[in-house]
CSV table of C-alpha atoms in Angstrom, one decimal:
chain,number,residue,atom,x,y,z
N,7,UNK,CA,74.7,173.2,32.6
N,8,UNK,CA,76.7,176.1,31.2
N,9,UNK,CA,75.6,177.7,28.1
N,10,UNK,CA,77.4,180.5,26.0
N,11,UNK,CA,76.5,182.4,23.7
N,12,UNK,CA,78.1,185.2,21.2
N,13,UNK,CA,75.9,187.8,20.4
N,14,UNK,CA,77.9,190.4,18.0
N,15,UNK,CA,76.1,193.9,17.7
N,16,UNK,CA,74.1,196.8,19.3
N,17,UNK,CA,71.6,197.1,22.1
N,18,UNK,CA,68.9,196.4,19.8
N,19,UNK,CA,70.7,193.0,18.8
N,20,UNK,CA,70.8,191.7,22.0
N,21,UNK,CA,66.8,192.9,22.9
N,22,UNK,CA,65.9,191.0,20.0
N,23,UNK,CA,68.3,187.5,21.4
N,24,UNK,CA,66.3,188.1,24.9
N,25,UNK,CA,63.5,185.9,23.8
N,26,UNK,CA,66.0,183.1,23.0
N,27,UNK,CA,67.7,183.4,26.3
N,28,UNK,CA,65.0,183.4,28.2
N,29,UNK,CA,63.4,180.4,26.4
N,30,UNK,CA,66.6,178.5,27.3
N,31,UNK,CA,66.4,179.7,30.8
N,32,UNK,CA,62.7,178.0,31.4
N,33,UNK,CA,63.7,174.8,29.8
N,34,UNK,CA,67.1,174.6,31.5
N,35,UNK,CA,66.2,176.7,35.5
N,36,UNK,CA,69.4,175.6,36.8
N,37,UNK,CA,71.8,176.3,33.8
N,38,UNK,CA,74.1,179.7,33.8
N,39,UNK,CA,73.7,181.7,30.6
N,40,UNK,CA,76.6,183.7,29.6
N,41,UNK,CA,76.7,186.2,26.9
N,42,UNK,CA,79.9,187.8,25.5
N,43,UNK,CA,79.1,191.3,23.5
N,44,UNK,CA,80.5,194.4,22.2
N,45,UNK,CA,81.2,196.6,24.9
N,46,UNK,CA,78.6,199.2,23.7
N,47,UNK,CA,76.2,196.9,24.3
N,48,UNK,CA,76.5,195.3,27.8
N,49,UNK,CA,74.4,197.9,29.0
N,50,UNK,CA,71.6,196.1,27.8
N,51,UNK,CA,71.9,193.4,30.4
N,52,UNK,CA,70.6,195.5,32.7
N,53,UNK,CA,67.0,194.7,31.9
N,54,UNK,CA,67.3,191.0,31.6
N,55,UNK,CA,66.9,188.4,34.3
N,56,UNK,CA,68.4,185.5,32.6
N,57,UNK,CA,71.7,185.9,32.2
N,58,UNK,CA,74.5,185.0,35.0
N,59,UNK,CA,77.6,187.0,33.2
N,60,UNK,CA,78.2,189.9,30.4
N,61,UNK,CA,81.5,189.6,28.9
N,62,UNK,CA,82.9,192.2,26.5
N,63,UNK,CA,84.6,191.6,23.3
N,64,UNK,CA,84.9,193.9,20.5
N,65,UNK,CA,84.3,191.7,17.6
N,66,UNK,CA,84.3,194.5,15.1
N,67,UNK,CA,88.0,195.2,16.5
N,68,UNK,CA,90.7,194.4,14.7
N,69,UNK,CA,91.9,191.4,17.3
N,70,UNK,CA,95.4,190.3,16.8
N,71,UNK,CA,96.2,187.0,18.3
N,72,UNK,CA,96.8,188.1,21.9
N,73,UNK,CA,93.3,189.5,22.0
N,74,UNK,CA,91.7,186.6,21.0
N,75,UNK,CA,93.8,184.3,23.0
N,76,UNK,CA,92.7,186.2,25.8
N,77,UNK,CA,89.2,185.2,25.0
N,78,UNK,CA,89.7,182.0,24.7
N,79,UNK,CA,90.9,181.4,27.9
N,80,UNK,CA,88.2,182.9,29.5
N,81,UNK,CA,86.3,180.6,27.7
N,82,UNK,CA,88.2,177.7,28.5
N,83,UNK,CA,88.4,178.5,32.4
N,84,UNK,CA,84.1,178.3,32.7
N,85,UNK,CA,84.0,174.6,30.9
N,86,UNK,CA,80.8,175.8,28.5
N,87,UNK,CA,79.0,172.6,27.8
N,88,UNK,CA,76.9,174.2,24.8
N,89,UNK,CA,78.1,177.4,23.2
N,90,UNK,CA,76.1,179.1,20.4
N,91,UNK,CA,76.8,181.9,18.2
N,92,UNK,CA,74.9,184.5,16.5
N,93,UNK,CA,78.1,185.5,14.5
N,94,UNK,CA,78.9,183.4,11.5
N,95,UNK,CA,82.5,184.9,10.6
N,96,UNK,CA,85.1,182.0,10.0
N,97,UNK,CA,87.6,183.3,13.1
N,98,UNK,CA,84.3,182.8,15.5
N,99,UNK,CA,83.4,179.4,14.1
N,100,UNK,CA,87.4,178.7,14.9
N,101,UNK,CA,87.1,180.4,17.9
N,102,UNK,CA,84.6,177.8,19.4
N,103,UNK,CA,85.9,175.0,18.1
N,104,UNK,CA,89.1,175.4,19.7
N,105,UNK,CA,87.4,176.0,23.3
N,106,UNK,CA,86.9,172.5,23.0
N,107,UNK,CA,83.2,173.3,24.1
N,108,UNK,CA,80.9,169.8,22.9
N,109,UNK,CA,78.1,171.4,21.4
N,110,UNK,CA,78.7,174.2,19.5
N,111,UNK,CA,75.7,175.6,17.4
N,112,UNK,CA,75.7,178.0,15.0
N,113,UNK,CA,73.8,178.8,11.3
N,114,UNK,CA,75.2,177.6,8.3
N,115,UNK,CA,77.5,180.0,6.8
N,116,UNK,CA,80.0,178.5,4.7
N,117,UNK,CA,83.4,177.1,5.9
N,118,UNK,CA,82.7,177.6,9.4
N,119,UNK,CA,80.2,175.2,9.9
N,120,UNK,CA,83.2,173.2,10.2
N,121,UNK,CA,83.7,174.1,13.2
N,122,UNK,CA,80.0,173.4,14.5
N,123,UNK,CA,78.7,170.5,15.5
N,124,UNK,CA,74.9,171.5,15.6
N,125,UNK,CA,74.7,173.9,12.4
N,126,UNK,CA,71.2,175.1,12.2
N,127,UNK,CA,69.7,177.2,8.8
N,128,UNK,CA,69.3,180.5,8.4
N,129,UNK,CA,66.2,181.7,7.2
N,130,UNK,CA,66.8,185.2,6.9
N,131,UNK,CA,63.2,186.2,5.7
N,132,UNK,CA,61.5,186.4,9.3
N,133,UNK,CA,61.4,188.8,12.3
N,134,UNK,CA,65.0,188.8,14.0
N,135,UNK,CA,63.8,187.5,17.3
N,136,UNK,CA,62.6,184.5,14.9
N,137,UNK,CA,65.8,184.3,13.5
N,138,UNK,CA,68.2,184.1,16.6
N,139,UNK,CA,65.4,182.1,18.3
N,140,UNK,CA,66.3,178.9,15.6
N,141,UNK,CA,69.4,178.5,17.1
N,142,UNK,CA,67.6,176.4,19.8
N,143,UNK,CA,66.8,173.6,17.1
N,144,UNK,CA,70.4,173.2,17.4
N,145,UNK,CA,69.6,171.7,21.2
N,146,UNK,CA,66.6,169.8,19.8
N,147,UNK,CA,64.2,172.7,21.3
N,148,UNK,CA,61.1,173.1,19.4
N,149,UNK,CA,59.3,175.6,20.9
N,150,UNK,CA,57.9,178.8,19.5
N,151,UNK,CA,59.7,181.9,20.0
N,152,UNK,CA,57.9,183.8,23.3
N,153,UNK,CA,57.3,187.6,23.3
N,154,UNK,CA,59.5,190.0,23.2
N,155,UNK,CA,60.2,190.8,27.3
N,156,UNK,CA,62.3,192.6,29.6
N,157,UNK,CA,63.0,193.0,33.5
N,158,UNK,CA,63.2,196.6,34.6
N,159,UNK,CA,64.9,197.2,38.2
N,160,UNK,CA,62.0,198.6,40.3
N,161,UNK,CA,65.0,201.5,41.1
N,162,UNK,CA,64.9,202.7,37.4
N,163,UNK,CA,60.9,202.8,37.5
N,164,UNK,CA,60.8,204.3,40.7
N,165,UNK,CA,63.6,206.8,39.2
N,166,UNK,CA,61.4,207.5,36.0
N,167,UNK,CA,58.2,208.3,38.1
N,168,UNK,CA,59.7,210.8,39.6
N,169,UNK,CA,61.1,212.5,36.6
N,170,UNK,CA,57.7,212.7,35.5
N,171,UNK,CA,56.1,214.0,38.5
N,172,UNK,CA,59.0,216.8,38.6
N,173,UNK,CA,57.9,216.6,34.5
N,174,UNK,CA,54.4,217.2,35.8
N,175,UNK,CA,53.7,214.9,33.3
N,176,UNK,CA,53.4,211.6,35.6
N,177,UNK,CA,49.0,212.0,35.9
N,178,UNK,CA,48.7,213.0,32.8
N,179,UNK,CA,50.2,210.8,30.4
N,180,UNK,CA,52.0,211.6,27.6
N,181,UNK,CA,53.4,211.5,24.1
N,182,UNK,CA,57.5,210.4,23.9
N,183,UNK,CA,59.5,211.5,21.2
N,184,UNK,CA,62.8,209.1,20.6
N,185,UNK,CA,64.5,211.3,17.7
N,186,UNK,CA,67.0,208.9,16.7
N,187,UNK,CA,69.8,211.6,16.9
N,188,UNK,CA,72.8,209.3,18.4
N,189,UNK,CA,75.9,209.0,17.3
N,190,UNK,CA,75.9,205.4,16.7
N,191,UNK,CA,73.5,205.3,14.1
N,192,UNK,CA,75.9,207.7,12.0
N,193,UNK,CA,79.0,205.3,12.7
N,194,UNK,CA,77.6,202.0,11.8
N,195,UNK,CA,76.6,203.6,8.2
N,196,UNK,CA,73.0,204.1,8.4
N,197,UNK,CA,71.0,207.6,8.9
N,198,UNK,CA,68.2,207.3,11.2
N,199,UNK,CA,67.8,210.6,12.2
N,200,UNK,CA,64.5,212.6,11.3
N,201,UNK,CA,64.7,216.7,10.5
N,202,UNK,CA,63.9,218.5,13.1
N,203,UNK,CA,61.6,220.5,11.0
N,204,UNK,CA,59.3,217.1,10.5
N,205,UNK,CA,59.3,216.5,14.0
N,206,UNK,CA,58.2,220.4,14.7
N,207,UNK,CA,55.0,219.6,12.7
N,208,UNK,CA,54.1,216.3,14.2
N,209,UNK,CA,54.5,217.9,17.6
N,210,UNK,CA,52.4,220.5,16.7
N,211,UNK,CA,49.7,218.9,15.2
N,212,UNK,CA,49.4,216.8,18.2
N,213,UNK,CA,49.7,219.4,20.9
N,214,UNK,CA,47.0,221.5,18.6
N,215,UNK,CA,44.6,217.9,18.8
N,216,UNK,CA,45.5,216.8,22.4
N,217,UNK,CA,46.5,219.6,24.3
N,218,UNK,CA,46.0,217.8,27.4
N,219,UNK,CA,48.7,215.3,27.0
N,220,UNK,CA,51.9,216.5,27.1
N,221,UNK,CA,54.9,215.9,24.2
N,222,UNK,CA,58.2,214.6,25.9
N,223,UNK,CA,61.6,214.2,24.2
N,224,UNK,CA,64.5,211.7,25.5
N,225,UNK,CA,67.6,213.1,25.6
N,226,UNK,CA,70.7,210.7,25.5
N,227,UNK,CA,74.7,211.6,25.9
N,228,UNK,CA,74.8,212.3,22.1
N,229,UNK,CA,71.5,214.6,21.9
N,230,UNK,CA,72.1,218.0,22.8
N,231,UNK,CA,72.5,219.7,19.5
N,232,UNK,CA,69.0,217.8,18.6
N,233,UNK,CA,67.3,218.6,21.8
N,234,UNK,CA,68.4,222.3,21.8
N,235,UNK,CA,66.8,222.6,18.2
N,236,UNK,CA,63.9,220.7,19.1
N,237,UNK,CA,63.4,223.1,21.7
N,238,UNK,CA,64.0,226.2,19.6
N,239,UNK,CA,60.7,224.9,17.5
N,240,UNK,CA,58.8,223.1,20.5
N,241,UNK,CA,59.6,225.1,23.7
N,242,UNK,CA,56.6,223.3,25.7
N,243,UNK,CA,58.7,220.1,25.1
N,244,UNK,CA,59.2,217.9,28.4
N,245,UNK,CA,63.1,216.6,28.0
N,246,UNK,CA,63.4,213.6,30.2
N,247,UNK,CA,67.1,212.2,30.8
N,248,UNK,CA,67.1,208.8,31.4
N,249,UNK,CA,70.8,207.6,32.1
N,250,UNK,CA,70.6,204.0,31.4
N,251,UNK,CA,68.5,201.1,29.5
N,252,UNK,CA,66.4,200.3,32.3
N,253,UNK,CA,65.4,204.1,33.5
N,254,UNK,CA,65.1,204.5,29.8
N,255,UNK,CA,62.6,201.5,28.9
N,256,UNK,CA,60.7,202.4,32.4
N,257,UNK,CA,60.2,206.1,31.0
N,258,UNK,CA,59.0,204.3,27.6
N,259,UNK,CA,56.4,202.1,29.6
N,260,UNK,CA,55.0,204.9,31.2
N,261,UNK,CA,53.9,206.8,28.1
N,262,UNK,CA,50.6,206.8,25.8
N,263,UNK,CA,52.7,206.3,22.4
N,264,UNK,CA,55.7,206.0,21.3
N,265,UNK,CA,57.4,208.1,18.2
N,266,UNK,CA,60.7,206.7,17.2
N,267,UNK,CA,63.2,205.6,14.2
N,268,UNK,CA,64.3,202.2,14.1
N,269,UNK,CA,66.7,201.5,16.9
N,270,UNK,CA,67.4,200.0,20.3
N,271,UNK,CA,64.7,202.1,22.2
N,272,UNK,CA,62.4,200.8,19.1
N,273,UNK,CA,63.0,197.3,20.9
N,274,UNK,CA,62.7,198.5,24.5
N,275,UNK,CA,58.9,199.8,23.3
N,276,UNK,CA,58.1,196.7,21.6
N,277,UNK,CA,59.1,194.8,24.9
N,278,UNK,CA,57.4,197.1,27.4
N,279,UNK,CA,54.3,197.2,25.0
N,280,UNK,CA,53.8,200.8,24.2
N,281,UNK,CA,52.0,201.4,21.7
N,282,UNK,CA,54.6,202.8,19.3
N,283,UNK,CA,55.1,204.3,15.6
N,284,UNK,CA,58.6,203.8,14.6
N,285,UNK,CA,60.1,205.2,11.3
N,286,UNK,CA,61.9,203.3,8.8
N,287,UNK,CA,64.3,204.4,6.4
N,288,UNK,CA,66.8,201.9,4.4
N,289,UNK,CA,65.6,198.5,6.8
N,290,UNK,CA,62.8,196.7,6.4
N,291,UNK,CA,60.5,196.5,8.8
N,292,UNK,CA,58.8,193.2,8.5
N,293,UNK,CA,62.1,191.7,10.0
N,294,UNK,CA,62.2,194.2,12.7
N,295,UNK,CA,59.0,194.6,14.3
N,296,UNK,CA,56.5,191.9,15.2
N,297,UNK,CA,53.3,192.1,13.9
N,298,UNK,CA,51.6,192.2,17.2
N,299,UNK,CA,49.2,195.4,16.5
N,300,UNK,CA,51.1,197.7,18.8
N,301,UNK,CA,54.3,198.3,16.5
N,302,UNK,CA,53.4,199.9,13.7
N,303,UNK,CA,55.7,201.1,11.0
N,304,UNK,CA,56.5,203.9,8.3
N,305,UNK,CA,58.3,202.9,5.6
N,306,UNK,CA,60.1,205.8,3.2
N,307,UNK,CA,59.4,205.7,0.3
N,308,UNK,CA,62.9,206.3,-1.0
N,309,UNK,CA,64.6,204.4,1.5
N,310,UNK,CA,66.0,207.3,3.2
N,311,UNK,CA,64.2,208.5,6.8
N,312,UNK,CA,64.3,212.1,6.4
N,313,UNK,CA,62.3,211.5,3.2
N,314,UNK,CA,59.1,210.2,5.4
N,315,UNK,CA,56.8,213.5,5.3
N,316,UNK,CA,54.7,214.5,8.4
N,317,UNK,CA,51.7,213.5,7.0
N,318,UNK,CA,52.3,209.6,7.0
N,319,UNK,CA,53.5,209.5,10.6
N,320,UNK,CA,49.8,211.9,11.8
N,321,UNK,CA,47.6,209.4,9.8
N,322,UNK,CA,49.7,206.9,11.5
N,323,UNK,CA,48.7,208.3,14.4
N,324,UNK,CA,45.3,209.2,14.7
N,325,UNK,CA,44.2,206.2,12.6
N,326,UNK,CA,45.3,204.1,15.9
């Protein structure tokens, strides 16, 4: 059997579809699973050991015809037998139908459930993972969504223990700081990034109450000017580099606790299970995180992140 399936958005997107794939994987071990995402996002493939091919497609593009003929062949030339589709714009529920695929499943949305021959609802009001997971009702799968999990490369943890031992911050343990400082955030529309001046107090508070375990930052292609403040305020900061999602969710496994904003590495943390505090701003958090005991959130008050003062994230903190 040869599945597809469309998974439109960011890294965090397709961590959250992981439990779905691999819940098809375990009741289908000989099918091949191929996903096609946004080229920002096929990076996050690295960590999972279900998939067989990443194809890229910018759906958010503006495609003339030519681009999406292309796709379509591609389509065409793996003779999918079930396709299914996160997505529920009217050119993707067109786009299926005319692969000529047999089982296309997608939510109800409107006019393109036309094109669908296993619609399945949408119940928006549920964790994500949930969410995507109900597209296997469309195959007659009943099962309950499993866990949030990923497979990291033993090279990426072998990679992120040594940047701690070099750190000196491998025996200890220690505190990571995700700042929620990239680029992309900005771009899609939402402001996830926390002042450095909030951060400056957290850190100090818990270098002042745990001196013993250090406080390390990750710093990502679109971080310096965050990092370099950070470290203005905090100069005992440990800045850790990790260069892709695996050597990135191997240095979030190794720490104590996890401080972050709501994005991808929120997901990684939740997967890994570190205990993590994430920070919330204009989303809402019940659909985001699971309510496992080890995610916990901070809402703003005012919907906007910055807003969020010290104080919520500490009693956070050292009420867990």
């Amino acid at each position: 059997m040869r599945i597809l399936a469309l998974v439109p958005g960011g890294i965090g997107d397709q961590i959250l579809f992981f439990p779905t794939i691999d819940n098809l994987k375990g009741r289908y071990p000989d099918a091949e699973i191929d996903v096609i995402v946004e080229p920002r996002s096929t990076a996050a493939y690295r960590v999972s050991k279900s998939v067989h091919k990443v194809i890229p497609f910018d759906f958010k593009d503006t495609n003339g015809p030519a681009d999406w003929g292309n796709l379509l062949g591609i389509i065409r030339d793996r003779e999918y037998d079930v396709a299914m589709s996160l997505g529920r714009r009217f050119g993707v529920g067109l786009l299926l139908w005319l692969t000529g695929i047999p089982v296309r499943i997608g939510f109800t949305a409107g006019i393109s459930n036309l094109f669908l021959s296993n619609p399945v609802m949408l119940n928006l009001n549920q964790y994500a993972a949930d969410m995507f997971h109900d597209l296997v009702r469309g195959l007659g799968v009943t099962d309950p969504c499993p866990a949030l999990a990923i497979n990291v490369p033993t090279a990426d943890i072998e990679w992120s223990e040594a940047a701690q031992q070099q750190l000196g911050i491998k025996d200890s343990g220690y505190v990571l700081i995700h700042g929620g400082s990239s680029k992309s955030s900005e771009t899609l529309g939402f402001d996830k990034i926390y002042p450095v001046k909030q951060w400056q107090q957290i850190v100090k508070d818990l270098q002042k109450r745990q001196p013993n375990i250090p406080v390390a930052i990750v710093k990502g292609p679109d971080d310096g000017e965050f990092i370099e403040s950070m470290l203005a305020v905090c100069p005992d900061l440990k800045v850790i580099s990790p260069t892709d999602v695996g050597k990135l969710a191997a240095t979030i496994a190794g720490a104590n606790l996890m401080l972050c904003t709501d994005s991808g590495p929120m997901h990684l943390a939740v997967a890994v299970g570190t205990y993590t505090i994430a920070l919330f701003g204009p989303t809402d958090p019940d659909k985001l995180l699971p309510k496992n005991g080890r995610a916990i959130a901070v809402k703003s008050r005012t919907g906007k992140i910055a807003d969020i003062p010290p104080s919520d994230i500490l009693e956070k903190i050292w009420k867990g």
